């Protein structure tokens, strides 16, 4: 068991996970960004876990940690290269670089799962926010998902949010139909 080893690295990662689970998101992201450089390159899940933490950092709008976590994320397997490309584009979204954000997300590999692309675009729109409303709405297209509806709502377009909402209850909550 990794936690029983004298190396504190695994304990620090477990603490980051515990903080996340308790809703201490900012502390969790900071802890993860601190510990990931010390995790062994031989860990088979290093790249995938770093990607998860990078997107968690973006959720907290901690771009610096997200970028730091992308370094070990470069070791993802071939099935996750689209996620790496999406996360790099999402960093541009969080930085407010709308053109790079949109072009990066629109270039996602055709082999990427359609729902993954849709969710990435919704997250990108959310990160761009109302300051880049037109670019954010363009990313959403016509995807009828809860994530797309919420992103449209957060950029200030209630009618688009209601149109993209996949169910009548969400449509009514977001101000439509």
Short mmCIF file of N, CA and C in Angstrom, two decimals:
data_model
loop_
_atom_site.label_atom_id
_atom_site.label_comp_id
_atom_site.label_asym_id
_atom_site.label_seq_id
_atom_site.Cartn_x
_atom_site.Cartn_y
_atom_site.Cartn_z
N UNK A 1 0.83 -1.18 0.00
CA UNK A 1 0.00 0.00 0.00
C UNK A 1 0.89 1.26 0.00
N UNK A 2 0.58 2.16 -0.90
CA UNK A 2 1.40 3.36 -1.05
C UNK A 2 1.42 4.23 0.19
N UNK A 3 0.30 4.31 0.90
CA UNK A 3 0.23 5.19 2.06
C UNK A 3 1.03 4.69 3.24
N UNK A 4 1.35 3.41 3.26
CA UNK A 4 2.12 2.87 4.37
C UNK A 4 3.63 3.06 4.15
N UNK A 5 4.03 3.53 2.99
CA UNK A 5 5.44 3.76 2.70
C UNK A 5 5.91 5.02 3.41
N UNK A 6 7.22 5.10 3.64
CA UNK A 6 7.77 6.28 4.31
C UNK A 6 7.73 7.51 3.44
N UNK A 7 7.68 7.35 2.13
CA UNK A 7 7.62 8.48 1.21
C UNK A 7 6.30 9.23 1.44
N UNK A 8 6.38 10.50 1.80
CA UNK A 8 5.20 11.30 2.12
C UNK A 8 4.45 11.77 0.87
N UNK A 9 5.01 11.56 -0.29
CA UNK A 9 4.39 12.04 -1.52
C UNK A 9 2.98 11.50 -1.68
N UNK A 10 2.81 10.20 -1.48
CA UNK A 10 1.50 9.59 -1.64
C UNK A 10 0.53 10.08 -0.59
N UNK A 11 1.01 10.31 0.62
CA UNK A 11 0.15 10.87 1.67
C UNK A 11 -0.31 12.27 1.31
N UNK A 12 0.57 13.04 0.70
CA UNK A 12 0.22 14.39 0.29
C UNK A 12 -0.84 14.37 -0.81
N UNK A 13 -0.72 13.40 -1.73
CA UNK A 13 -1.73 13.27 -2.77
C UNK A 13 -3.06 12.85 -2.16
N UNK A 14 -3.02 11.94 -1.20
CA UNK A 14 -4.25 11.51 -0.51
C UNK A 14 -4.89 12.69 0.22
N UNK A 15 -4.07 13.55 0.79
CA UNK A 15 -4.61 14.73 1.47
C UNK A 15 -5.29 15.67 0.48
N UNK A 16 -4.68 15.84 -0.69
CA UNK A 16 -5.30 16.68 -1.72
C UNK A 16 -6.66 16.11 -2.11
N UNK A 17 -6.73 14.79 -2.30
CA UNK A 17 -8.00 14.15 -2.63
C UNK A 17 -9.02 14.34 -1.52
N UNK A 18 -8.58 14.22 -0.27
CA UNK A 18 -9.50 14.40 0.86
C UNK A 18 -10.01 15.83 0.91
N UNK A 19 -9.12 16.79 0.69
CA UNK A 19 -9.55 18.19 0.68
C UNK A 19 -10.58 18.43 -0.41
N UNK A 20 -10.35 17.86 -1.58
CA UNK A 20 -11.31 18.01 -2.67
C UNK A 20 -12.66 17.42 -2.26
N UNK A 21 -12.63 16.25 -1.68
CA UNK A 21 -13.86 15.58 -1.28
C UNK A 21 -14.64 16.35 -0.21
N UNK A 22 -13.94 17.17 0.57
CA UNK A 22 -14.60 17.97 1.61
C UNK A 22 -14.99 19.36 1.13
N UNK A 23 -14.76 19.62 -0.15
CA UNK A 23 -15.14 20.92 -0.70
C UNK A 23 -14.10 22.00 -0.49
N UNK A 24 -12.92 21.65 -0.07
CA UNK A 24 -11.82 22.62 0.10
C UNK A 24 -11.04 22.67 -1.21
N UNK A 25 -11.71 23.11 -2.25
CA UNK A 25 -11.19 23.00 -3.61
C UNK A 25 -9.88 23.75 -3.83
N UNK A 26 -9.80 24.98 -3.38
CA UNK A 26 -8.58 25.76 -3.57
C UNK A 26 -7.38 25.12 -2.89
N UNK A 27 -7.56 24.68 -1.64
CA UNK A 27 -6.48 24.01 -0.91
C UNK A 27 -6.08 22.71 -1.59
N UNK A 28 -7.07 21.99 -2.09
CA UNK A 28 -6.79 20.72 -2.76
C UNK A 28 -5.95 20.93 -4.01
N UNK A 29 -6.31 21.93 -4.80
CA UNK A 29 -5.58 22.21 -6.04
C UNK A 29 -4.15 22.64 -5.72
N UNK A 30 -3.99 23.49 -4.74
CA UNK A 30 -2.64 23.93 -4.36
C UNK A 30 -1.79 22.74 -3.92
N UNK A 31 -2.38 21.87 -3.11
CA UNK A 31 -1.65 20.69 -2.63
C UNK A 31 -1.27 19.76 -3.79
N UNK A 32 -2.21 19.57 -4.72
CA UNK A 32 -1.92 18.71 -5.87
C UNK A 32 -0.81 19.29 -6.73
N UNK A 33 -0.87 20.58 -6.98
CA UNK A 33 0.17 21.21 -7.80
C UNK A 33 1.53 21.10 -7.14
N UNK A 34 1.55 21.11 -5.82
CA UNK A 34 2.80 21.00 -5.08
C UNK A 34 3.36 19.58 -5.13
N UNK A 35 2.48 18.57 -5.07
CA UNK A 35 2.94 17.19 -4.94
C UNK A 35 3.24 16.52 -6.30
N UNK A 36 2.55 16.91 -7.35
CA UNK A 36 2.72 16.19 -8.63
C UNK A 36 4.14 16.16 -9.16
N UNK A 37 4.92 17.22 -9.03
CA UNK A 37 6.31 17.14 -9.52
C UNK A 37 7.14 16.07 -8.81
N UNK A 38 6.72 15.67 -7.60
CA UNK A 38 7.47 14.68 -6.83
C UNK A 38 6.97 13.25 -7.02
N UNK A 39 5.87 13.07 -7.74
CA UNK A 39 5.37 11.72 -7.98
C UNK A 39 6.27 11.00 -8.98
N UNK A 40 6.41 9.71 -8.83
CA UNK A 40 7.32 8.97 -9.72
C UNK A 40 6.81 8.91 -11.17
N UNK A 41 7.71 9.12 -12.10
CA UNK A 41 7.38 9.01 -13.53
C UNK A 41 6.87 7.62 -13.88
N UNK A 42 7.21 6.64 -13.08
CA UNK A 42 6.80 5.26 -13.36
C UNK A 42 5.35 4.99 -13.00
N UNK A 43 4.70 5.92 -12.31
CA UNK A 43 3.29 5.72 -11.94
C UNK A 43 2.46 5.69 -13.20
N UNK A 44 1.76 4.59 -13.44
CA UNK A 44 1.04 4.38 -14.69
C UNK A 44 -0.12 5.37 -14.89
N UNK A 45 -0.61 5.99 -13.84
CA UNK A 45 -1.74 6.92 -13.94
C UNK A 45 -1.31 8.39 -13.85
N UNK A 46 -0.02 8.65 -13.88
CA UNK A 46 0.49 10.00 -13.67
C UNK A 46 -0.15 11.02 -14.62
N UNK A 47 -0.10 10.74 -15.91
CA UNK A 47 -0.64 11.69 -16.89
C UNK A 47 -2.12 11.92 -16.75
N UNK A 48 -2.88 10.84 -16.61
CA UNK A 48 -4.34 10.96 -16.51
C UNK A 48 -4.75 11.71 -15.23
N UNK A 49 -4.10 11.38 -14.12
CA UNK A 49 -4.43 12.06 -12.86
C UNK A 49 -4.04 13.54 -12.91
N UNK A 50 -2.92 13.83 -13.54
CA UNK A 50 -2.50 15.23 -13.67
C UNK A 50 -3.52 16.01 -14.50
N UNK A 51 -4.09 15.38 -15.53
CA UNK A 51 -5.13 16.03 -16.33
C UNK A 51 -6.37 16.33 -15.48
N UNK A 52 -6.77 15.38 -14.66
CA UNK A 52 -7.91 15.59 -13.78
C UNK A 52 -7.65 16.80 -12.88
N UNK A 53 -6.48 16.83 -12.28
CA UNK A 53 -6.16 17.94 -11.38
C UNK A 53 -5.99 19.25 -12.12
N UNK A 54 -5.53 19.21 -13.33
CA UNK A 54 -5.40 20.44 -14.11
C UNK A 54 -6.76 21.05 -14.38
N UNK A 55 -7.74 20.22 -14.74
CA UNK A 55 -9.09 20.75 -14.96
C UNK A 55 -9.74 21.18 -13.65
N UNK A 56 -9.41 20.51 -12.57
CA UNK A 56 -9.90 20.96 -11.26
C UNK A 56 -9.33 22.35 -10.94
N UNK A 57 -8.07 22.55 -11.26
CA UNK A 57 -7.46 23.87 -11.04
C UNK A 57 -8.17 24.93 -11.88
N UNK A 58 -8.53 24.57 -13.11
CA UNK A 58 -9.25 25.53 -13.96
C UNK A 58 -10.62 25.85 -13.37
N UNK A 59 -11.26 24.87 -12.78
CA UNK A 59 -12.55 25.10 -12.13
C UNK A 59 -12.41 26.17 -11.07
N UNK A 60 -11.26 26.18 -10.41
CA UNK A 60 -10.98 27.17 -9.37
C UNK A 60 -10.35 28.44 -9.94
N UNK A 61 -10.20 28.47 -11.26
CA UNK A 61 -9.58 29.60 -11.96
C UNK A 61 -8.14 29.82 -11.49
N UNK A 62 -7.48 28.74 -11.14
CA UNK A 62 -6.07 28.76 -10.74
C UNK A 62 -5.26 28.32 -11.96
N UNK A 63 -5.03 29.27 -12.85
CA UNK A 63 -4.38 28.98 -14.12
C UNK A 63 -2.93 28.54 -13.91
N UNK A 64 -2.27 29.15 -12.95
CA UNK A 64 -0.86 28.80 -12.69
C UNK A 64 -0.73 27.32 -12.31
N UNK A 65 -1.60 26.84 -11.42
CA UNK A 65 -1.56 25.43 -11.04
C UNK A 65 -1.96 24.54 -12.20
N UNK A 66 -2.96 24.97 -12.97
CA UNK A 66 -3.39 24.18 -14.13
C UNK A 66 -2.24 23.98 -15.10
N UNK A 67 -1.50 25.05 -15.36
CA UNK A 67 -0.36 24.94 -16.29
C UNK A 67 0.74 24.07 -15.71
N UNK A 68 0.99 24.19 -14.41
CA UNK A 68 2.02 23.35 -13.78
C UNK A 68 1.64 21.88 -13.86
N UNK A 69 0.36 21.58 -13.70
CA UNK A 69 -0.10 20.20 -13.74
C UNK A 69 -0.11 19.63 -15.15
N UNK A 70 -0.06 20.49 -16.17
CA UNK A 70 0.00 20.00 -17.54
C UNK A 70 1.36 19.36 -17.86
N UNK A 71 2.39 19.71 -17.13
CA UNK A 71 3.71 19.12 -17.38
C UNK A 71 3.68 17.60 -17.19
N UNK A 72 3.25 17.09 -16.02
CA UNK A 72 3.16 15.62 -15.92
C UNK A 72 2.02 15.04 -16.75
N UNK A 73 1.04 15.86 -17.11
CA UNK A 73 -0.07 15.36 -17.92
C UNK A 73 0.39 15.01 -19.33
N UNK A 74 1.54 15.50 -19.74
CA UNK A 74 2.07 15.18 -21.06
C UNK A 74 2.37 13.70 -21.24
N UNK A 75 2.31 12.94 -20.16
CA UNK A 75 2.59 11.50 -20.22
C UNK A 75 1.33 10.66 -20.39
N UNK A 76 0.24 11.26 -20.89
CA UNK A 76 -1.00 10.51 -21.06
C UNK A 76 -0.85 9.49 -22.18
N UNK A 77 -1.66 8.48 -22.09
CA UNK A 77 -1.69 7.47 -23.14
C UNK A 77 -2.41 7.98 -24.37
N UNK A 78 -2.34 7.24 -25.47
CA UNK A 78 -2.92 7.70 -26.73
C UNK A 78 -4.44 7.92 -26.68
N UNK A 79 -5.14 7.23 -25.78
CA UNK A 79 -6.59 7.43 -25.70
C UNK A 79 -6.96 8.76 -25.05
N UNK A 80 -6.00 9.40 -24.42
CA UNK A 80 -6.28 10.65 -23.72
C UNK A 80 -5.60 11.87 -24.33
N UNK A 81 -5.02 11.71 -25.50
CA UNK A 81 -4.36 12.87 -26.11
C UNK A 81 -5.37 13.97 -26.43
N UNK A 82 -6.60 13.61 -26.76
CA UNK A 82 -7.61 14.62 -27.01
C UNK A 82 -7.91 15.41 -25.73
N UNK A 83 -7.89 14.74 -24.58
CA UNK A 83 -8.13 15.43 -23.31
C UNK A 83 -7.01 16.40 -22.99
N UNK A 84 -5.78 16.02 -23.33
CA UNK A 84 -4.65 16.92 -23.13
C UNK A 84 -4.80 18.16 -24.00
N UNK A 85 -5.16 17.96 -25.28
CA UNK A 85 -5.37 19.10 -26.18
C UNK A 85 -6.52 19.98 -25.68
N UNK A 86 -7.58 19.35 -25.21
CA UNK A 86 -8.72 20.12 -24.69
C UNK A 86 -8.31 20.93 -23.47
N UNK A 87 -7.56 20.33 -22.58
CA UNK A 87 -7.16 21.03 -21.35
C UNK A 87 -6.23 22.19 -21.66
N UNK A 88 -5.34 22.02 -22.63
CA UNK A 88 -4.48 23.13 -23.04
C UNK A 88 -5.33 24.28 -23.60
N UNK A 89 -6.34 23.95 -24.38
CA UNK A 89 -7.24 24.99 -24.90
C UNK A 89 -8.01 25.64 -23.77
N UNK A 90 -8.41 24.85 -22.78
CA UNK A 90 -9.16 25.39 -21.64
C UNK A 90 -8.31 26.37 -20.82
N UNK A 91 -7.01 26.14 -20.78
CA UNK A 91 -6.12 27.11 -20.13
C UNK A 91 -6.21 28.45 -20.86
N UNK A 92 -6.23 28.40 -22.20
CA UNK A 92 -6.40 29.64 -22.96
C UNK A 92 -7.74 30.30 -22.65
N UNK A 93 -8.77 29.50 -22.50
CA UNK A 93 -10.09 30.04 -22.15
C UNK A 93 -10.02 30.76 -20.81
N UNK A 94 -9.40 30.12 -19.83
CA UNK A 94 -9.31 30.71 -18.49
C UNK A 94 -8.48 31.98 -18.48
N UNK A 95 -7.53 32.07 -19.39
CA UNK A 95 -6.71 33.28 -19.50
C UNK A 95 -7.43 34.40 -20.25
N UNK A 96 -8.60 34.08 -20.82
CA UNK A 96 -9.35 35.08 -21.58
C UNK A 96 -8.86 35.24 -23.00
N UNK A 97 -8.07 34.29 -23.48
CA UNK A 97 -7.59 34.33 -24.85
C UNK A 97 -8.62 33.61 -25.72
N UNK A 98 -9.67 34.35 -26.08
CA UNK A 98 -10.83 33.76 -26.74
C UNK A 98 -10.48 33.10 -28.07
N UNK A 99 -9.68 33.75 -28.89
CA UNK A 99 -9.36 33.18 -30.21
C UNK A 99 -8.64 31.84 -30.08
N UNK A 100 -7.62 31.78 -29.22
CA UNK A 100 -6.88 30.52 -29.04
C UNK A 100 -7.76 29.46 -28.39
N UNK A 101 -8.61 29.88 -27.47
CA UNK A 101 -9.53 28.96 -26.80
C UNK A 101 -10.45 28.30 -27.83
N UNK A 102 -11.12 29.12 -28.61
CA UNK A 102 -12.09 28.62 -29.58
C UNK A 102 -11.40 27.75 -30.63
N UNK A 103 -10.27 28.22 -31.16
CA UNK A 103 -9.60 27.43 -32.21
C UNK A 103 -9.08 26.12 -31.64
N UNK A 104 -8.57 26.14 -30.41
CA UNK A 104 -8.07 24.90 -29.80
C UNK A 104 -9.19 23.89 -29.57
N UNK A 105 -10.32 24.36 -29.09
CA UNK A 105 -11.43 23.43 -28.84
C UNK A 105 -12.09 22.97 -30.14
N UNK A 106 -12.11 23.83 -31.15
CA UNK A 106 -12.68 23.42 -32.44
C UNK A 106 -11.77 22.47 -33.21
N UNK A 107 -10.50 22.40 -32.83
CA UNK A 107 -9.55 21.49 -33.49
C UNK A 107 -9.47 20.12 -32.84
N UNK A 108 -10.27 19.88 -31.83
CA UNK A 108 -10.16 18.59 -31.16
C UNK A 108 -10.31 17.45 -32.16
N UNK A 109 -9.52 16.45 -31.96
CA UNK A 109 -9.42 15.30 -32.84
C UNK A 109 -10.78 14.67 -33.12
N UNK A 110 -10.97 14.25 -34.34
CA UNK A 110 -12.22 13.59 -34.73
C UNK A 110 -12.42 12.27 -33.98
N UNK A 111 -11.34 11.73 -33.42
CA UNK A 111 -11.44 10.50 -32.65
C UNK A 111 -11.90 10.74 -31.22
N UNK A 112 -11.99 12.00 -30.83
CA UNK A 112 -12.44 12.32 -29.47
C UNK A 112 -13.92 11.99 -29.34
N UNK A 113 -14.34 11.54 -28.16
CA UNK A 113 -15.76 11.23 -27.97
C UNK A 113 -16.60 12.50 -28.10
N UNK A 114 -17.67 12.46 -28.86
CA UNK A 114 -18.49 13.67 -29.07
C UNK A 114 -18.95 14.32 -27.77
N UNK A 115 -19.34 13.53 -26.79
CA UNK A 115 -19.78 14.11 -25.51
C UNK A 115 -18.62 14.80 -24.80
N UNK A 116 -17.43 14.22 -24.90
CA UNK A 116 -16.25 14.84 -24.30
C UNK A 116 -15.95 16.19 -24.94
N UNK A 117 -16.08 16.26 -26.26
CA UNK A 117 -15.87 17.52 -26.97
C UNK A 117 -16.93 18.53 -26.55
N UNK A 118 -18.17 18.10 -26.50
CA UNK A 118 -19.27 18.98 -26.10
C UNK A 118 -19.05 19.53 -24.70
N UNK A 119 -18.70 18.66 -23.77
CA UNK A 119 -18.47 19.10 -22.39
C UNK A 119 -17.26 20.04 -22.29
N UNK A 120 -16.23 19.76 -23.06
CA UNK A 120 -15.05 20.64 -23.07
C UNK A 120 -15.42 22.02 -23.59
N UNK A 121 -16.23 22.06 -24.63
CA UNK A 121 -16.66 23.36 -25.18
C UNK A 121 -17.54 24.11 -24.18
N UNK A 122 -18.40 23.39 -23.48
CA UNK A 122 -19.24 24.04 -22.48
C UNK A 122 -18.38 24.61 -21.35
N UNK A 123 -17.39 23.85 -20.92
CA UNK A 123 -16.49 24.33 -19.87
C UNK A 123 -15.69 25.54 -20.37
N UNK A 124 -15.26 25.47 -21.63
CA UNK A 124 -14.55 26.60 -22.22
C UNK A 124 -15.41 27.85 -22.26
N UNK A 125 -16.67 27.70 -22.63
CA UNK A 125 -17.60 28.84 -22.66
C UNK A 125 -17.76 29.41 -21.26
N UNK A 126 -17.90 28.55 -20.28
CA UNK A 126 -18.01 28.98 -18.89
C UNK A 126 -16.78 29.77 -18.46
N UNK A 127 -15.59 29.26 -18.82
CA UNK A 127 -14.35 29.93 -18.44
C UNK A 127 -14.20 31.28 -19.15
N UNK A 128 -14.62 31.36 -20.40
CA UNK A 128 -14.54 32.63 -21.13
C UNK A 128 -15.44 33.67 -20.47
N UNK A 129 -16.61 33.26 -20.05
CA UNK A 129 -17.51 34.14 -19.32
C UNK A 129 -18.11 35.25 -20.16
N UNK A 130 -18.77 36.14 -19.47
CA UNK A 130 -19.50 37.23 -20.12
C UNK A 130 -18.58 38.21 -20.83
N UNK A 131 -17.32 38.29 -20.42
CA UNK A 131 -16.37 39.20 -21.09
C UNK A 131 -16.14 38.80 -22.55
N UNK A 132 -16.35 37.54 -22.85
CA UNK A 132 -16.16 37.02 -24.21
C UNK A 132 -17.42 36.27 -24.63
N UNK A 133 -18.56 36.92 -24.43
CA UNK A 133 -19.88 36.31 -24.61
C UNK A 133 -20.06 35.68 -25.99
N UNK A 134 -19.74 36.40 -27.05
CA UNK A 134 -19.96 35.88 -28.41
C UNK A 134 -19.14 34.63 -28.67
N UNK A 135 -17.87 34.65 -28.26
CA UNK A 135 -17.02 33.47 -28.44
C UNK A 135 -17.54 32.30 -27.61
N UNK A 136 -17.98 32.59 -26.39
CA UNK A 136 -18.51 31.54 -25.53
C UNK A 136 -19.74 30.90 -26.15
N UNK A 137 -20.65 31.72 -26.64
CA UNK A 137 -21.88 31.18 -27.24
C UNK A 137 -21.58 30.41 -28.52
N UNK A 138 -20.59 30.87 -29.28
CA UNK A 138 -20.20 30.16 -30.51
C UNK A 138 -19.68 28.77 -30.19
N UNK A 139 -18.98 28.63 -29.08
CA UNK A 139 -18.47 27.31 -28.69
C UNK A 139 -19.61 26.34 -28.41
N UNK A 140 -20.70 26.84 -27.88
CA UNK A 140 -21.79 25.96 -27.46
C UNK A 140 -22.55 25.35 -28.62
N UNK A 141 -22.61 26.05 -29.74
CA UNK A 141 -23.34 25.53 -30.89
C UNK A 141 -24.77 25.18 -30.54
N UNK A 142 -25.19 24.00 -30.92
CA UNK A 142 -26.57 23.55 -30.67
C UNK A 142 -26.62 22.36 -29.73
N UNK A 143 -25.53 22.13 -28.98
CA UNK A 143 -25.49 20.99 -28.07
C UNK A 143 -26.49 21.17 -26.94
N UNK A 144 -27.45 20.28 -26.87
CA UNK A 144 -28.45 20.34 -25.81
C UNK A 144 -27.98 19.49 -24.63
N UNK A 145 -27.23 20.13 -23.75
CA UNK A 145 -26.75 19.47 -22.53
C UNK A 145 -26.93 20.43 -21.36
N UNK A 146 -26.97 19.88 -20.18
CA UNK A 146 -27.07 20.72 -18.99
C UNK A 146 -25.86 21.64 -18.88
N UNK A 147 -24.68 21.12 -19.22
CA UNK A 147 -23.47 21.93 -19.15
C UNK A 147 -23.53 23.10 -20.12
N UNK A 148 -23.97 22.86 -21.34
CA UNK A 148 -24.07 23.94 -22.33
C UNK A 148 -25.11 24.97 -21.89
N UNK A 149 -26.23 24.50 -21.37
CA UNK A 149 -27.27 25.41 -20.90
C UNK A 149 -26.75 26.29 -19.76
N UNK A 150 -26.06 25.68 -18.82
CA UNK A 150 -25.53 26.44 -17.69
C UNK A 150 -24.49 27.46 -18.16
N UNK A 151 -23.62 27.05 -19.08
CA UNK A 151 -22.61 27.98 -19.60
C UNK A 151 -23.28 29.17 -20.28
N UNK A 152 -24.30 28.92 -21.07
CA UNK A 152 -25.02 30.03 -21.73
C UNK A 152 -25.64 30.95 -20.68
N UNK A 153 -26.18 30.37 -19.64
CA UNK A 153 -26.79 31.15 -18.57
C UNK A 153 -25.75 32.03 -17.87
N UNK A 154 -24.55 31.46 -17.63
CA UNK A 154 -23.52 32.22 -16.91
C UNK A 154 -22.95 33.36 -17.73
N UNK A 155 -23.06 33.28 -19.05
CA UNK A 155 -22.58 34.41 -19.87
C UNK A 155 -23.70 35.41 -20.14
N UNK A 156 -24.86 35.17 -19.55
CA UNK A 156 -25.94 36.15 -19.62
C UNK A 156 -26.94 35.97 -20.73
N UNK A 157 -27.07 34.77 -21.27
CA UNK A 157 -28.03 34.54 -22.35
C UNK A 157 -29.05 33.49 -21.90
N UNK A 158 -30.07 33.95 -21.21
CA UNK A 158 -31.08 33.04 -20.65
C UNK A 158 -31.87 32.32 -21.74
N UNK A 159 -32.15 32.99 -22.86
CA UNK A 159 -32.94 32.33 -23.90
C UNK A 159 -32.14 31.20 -24.56
N UNK A 160 -30.85 31.41 -24.80
CA UNK A 160 -30.01 30.33 -25.33
C UNK A 160 -29.89 29.21 -24.30
N UNK A 161 -29.75 29.59 -23.05
CA UNK A 161 -29.66 28.59 -21.98
C UNK A 161 -30.90 27.70 -21.97
N UNK A 162 -32.06 28.31 -22.05
CA UNK A 162 -33.30 27.54 -22.05
C UNK A 162 -33.40 26.66 -23.29
N UNK A 163 -32.96 27.18 -24.44
CA UNK A 163 -33.01 26.41 -25.69
C UNK A 163 -32.08 25.20 -25.64
N UNK A 164 -30.94 25.35 -24.98
CA UNK A 164 -29.96 24.26 -24.91
C UNK A 164 -30.24 23.28 -23.78
N UNK A 165 -31.12 23.66 -22.86
CA UNK A 165 -31.45 22.78 -21.74
C UNK A 165 -32.11 21.50 -22.25
N UNK A 166 -31.63 20.35 -21.81
CA UNK A 166 -32.15 19.09 -22.34
C UNK A 166 -33.50 18.65 -21.77
N UNK A 167 -33.97 19.29 -20.70
CA UNK A 167 -35.25 18.85 -20.13
C UNK A 167 -36.09 20.05 -19.72
N UNK A 168 -37.40 19.87 -19.67
CA UNK A 168 -38.31 20.98 -19.37
C UNK A 168 -38.07 21.64 -18.02
N UNK A 169 -37.71 20.88 -17.01
CA UNK A 169 -37.47 21.48 -15.71
C UNK A 169 -36.30 22.47 -15.78
N UNK A 170 -35.20 22.04 -16.36
CA UNK A 170 -34.05 22.94 -16.49
C UNK A 170 -34.39 24.15 -17.36
N UNK A 171 -35.17 23.92 -18.39
CA UNK A 171 -35.60 25.05 -19.25
C UNK A 171 -36.34 26.09 -18.41
N UNK A 172 -37.24 25.64 -17.56
CA UNK A 172 -38.01 26.58 -16.74
C UNK A 172 -37.12 27.28 -15.71
N UNK A 173 -36.18 26.57 -15.13
CA UNK A 173 -35.27 27.16 -14.15
C UNK A 173 -34.40 28.24 -14.80
N UNK A 174 -34.01 28.00 -16.04
CA UNK A 174 -33.13 28.94 -16.74
C UNK A 174 -33.90 30.05 -17.46
N UNK A 175 -35.20 30.07 -17.31
CA UNK A 175 -35.96 31.20 -17.81
C UNK A 175 -36.60 31.03 -19.17
N UNK A 176 -36.76 29.85 -19.62
CA UNK A 176 -37.36 29.65 -20.95
C UNK A 176 -38.70 28.96 -20.87
N UNK A 177 -39.20 28.69 -22.00
CA UNK A 177 -40.44 27.96 -22.30
C UNK A 177 -41.33 27.79 -21.13
#
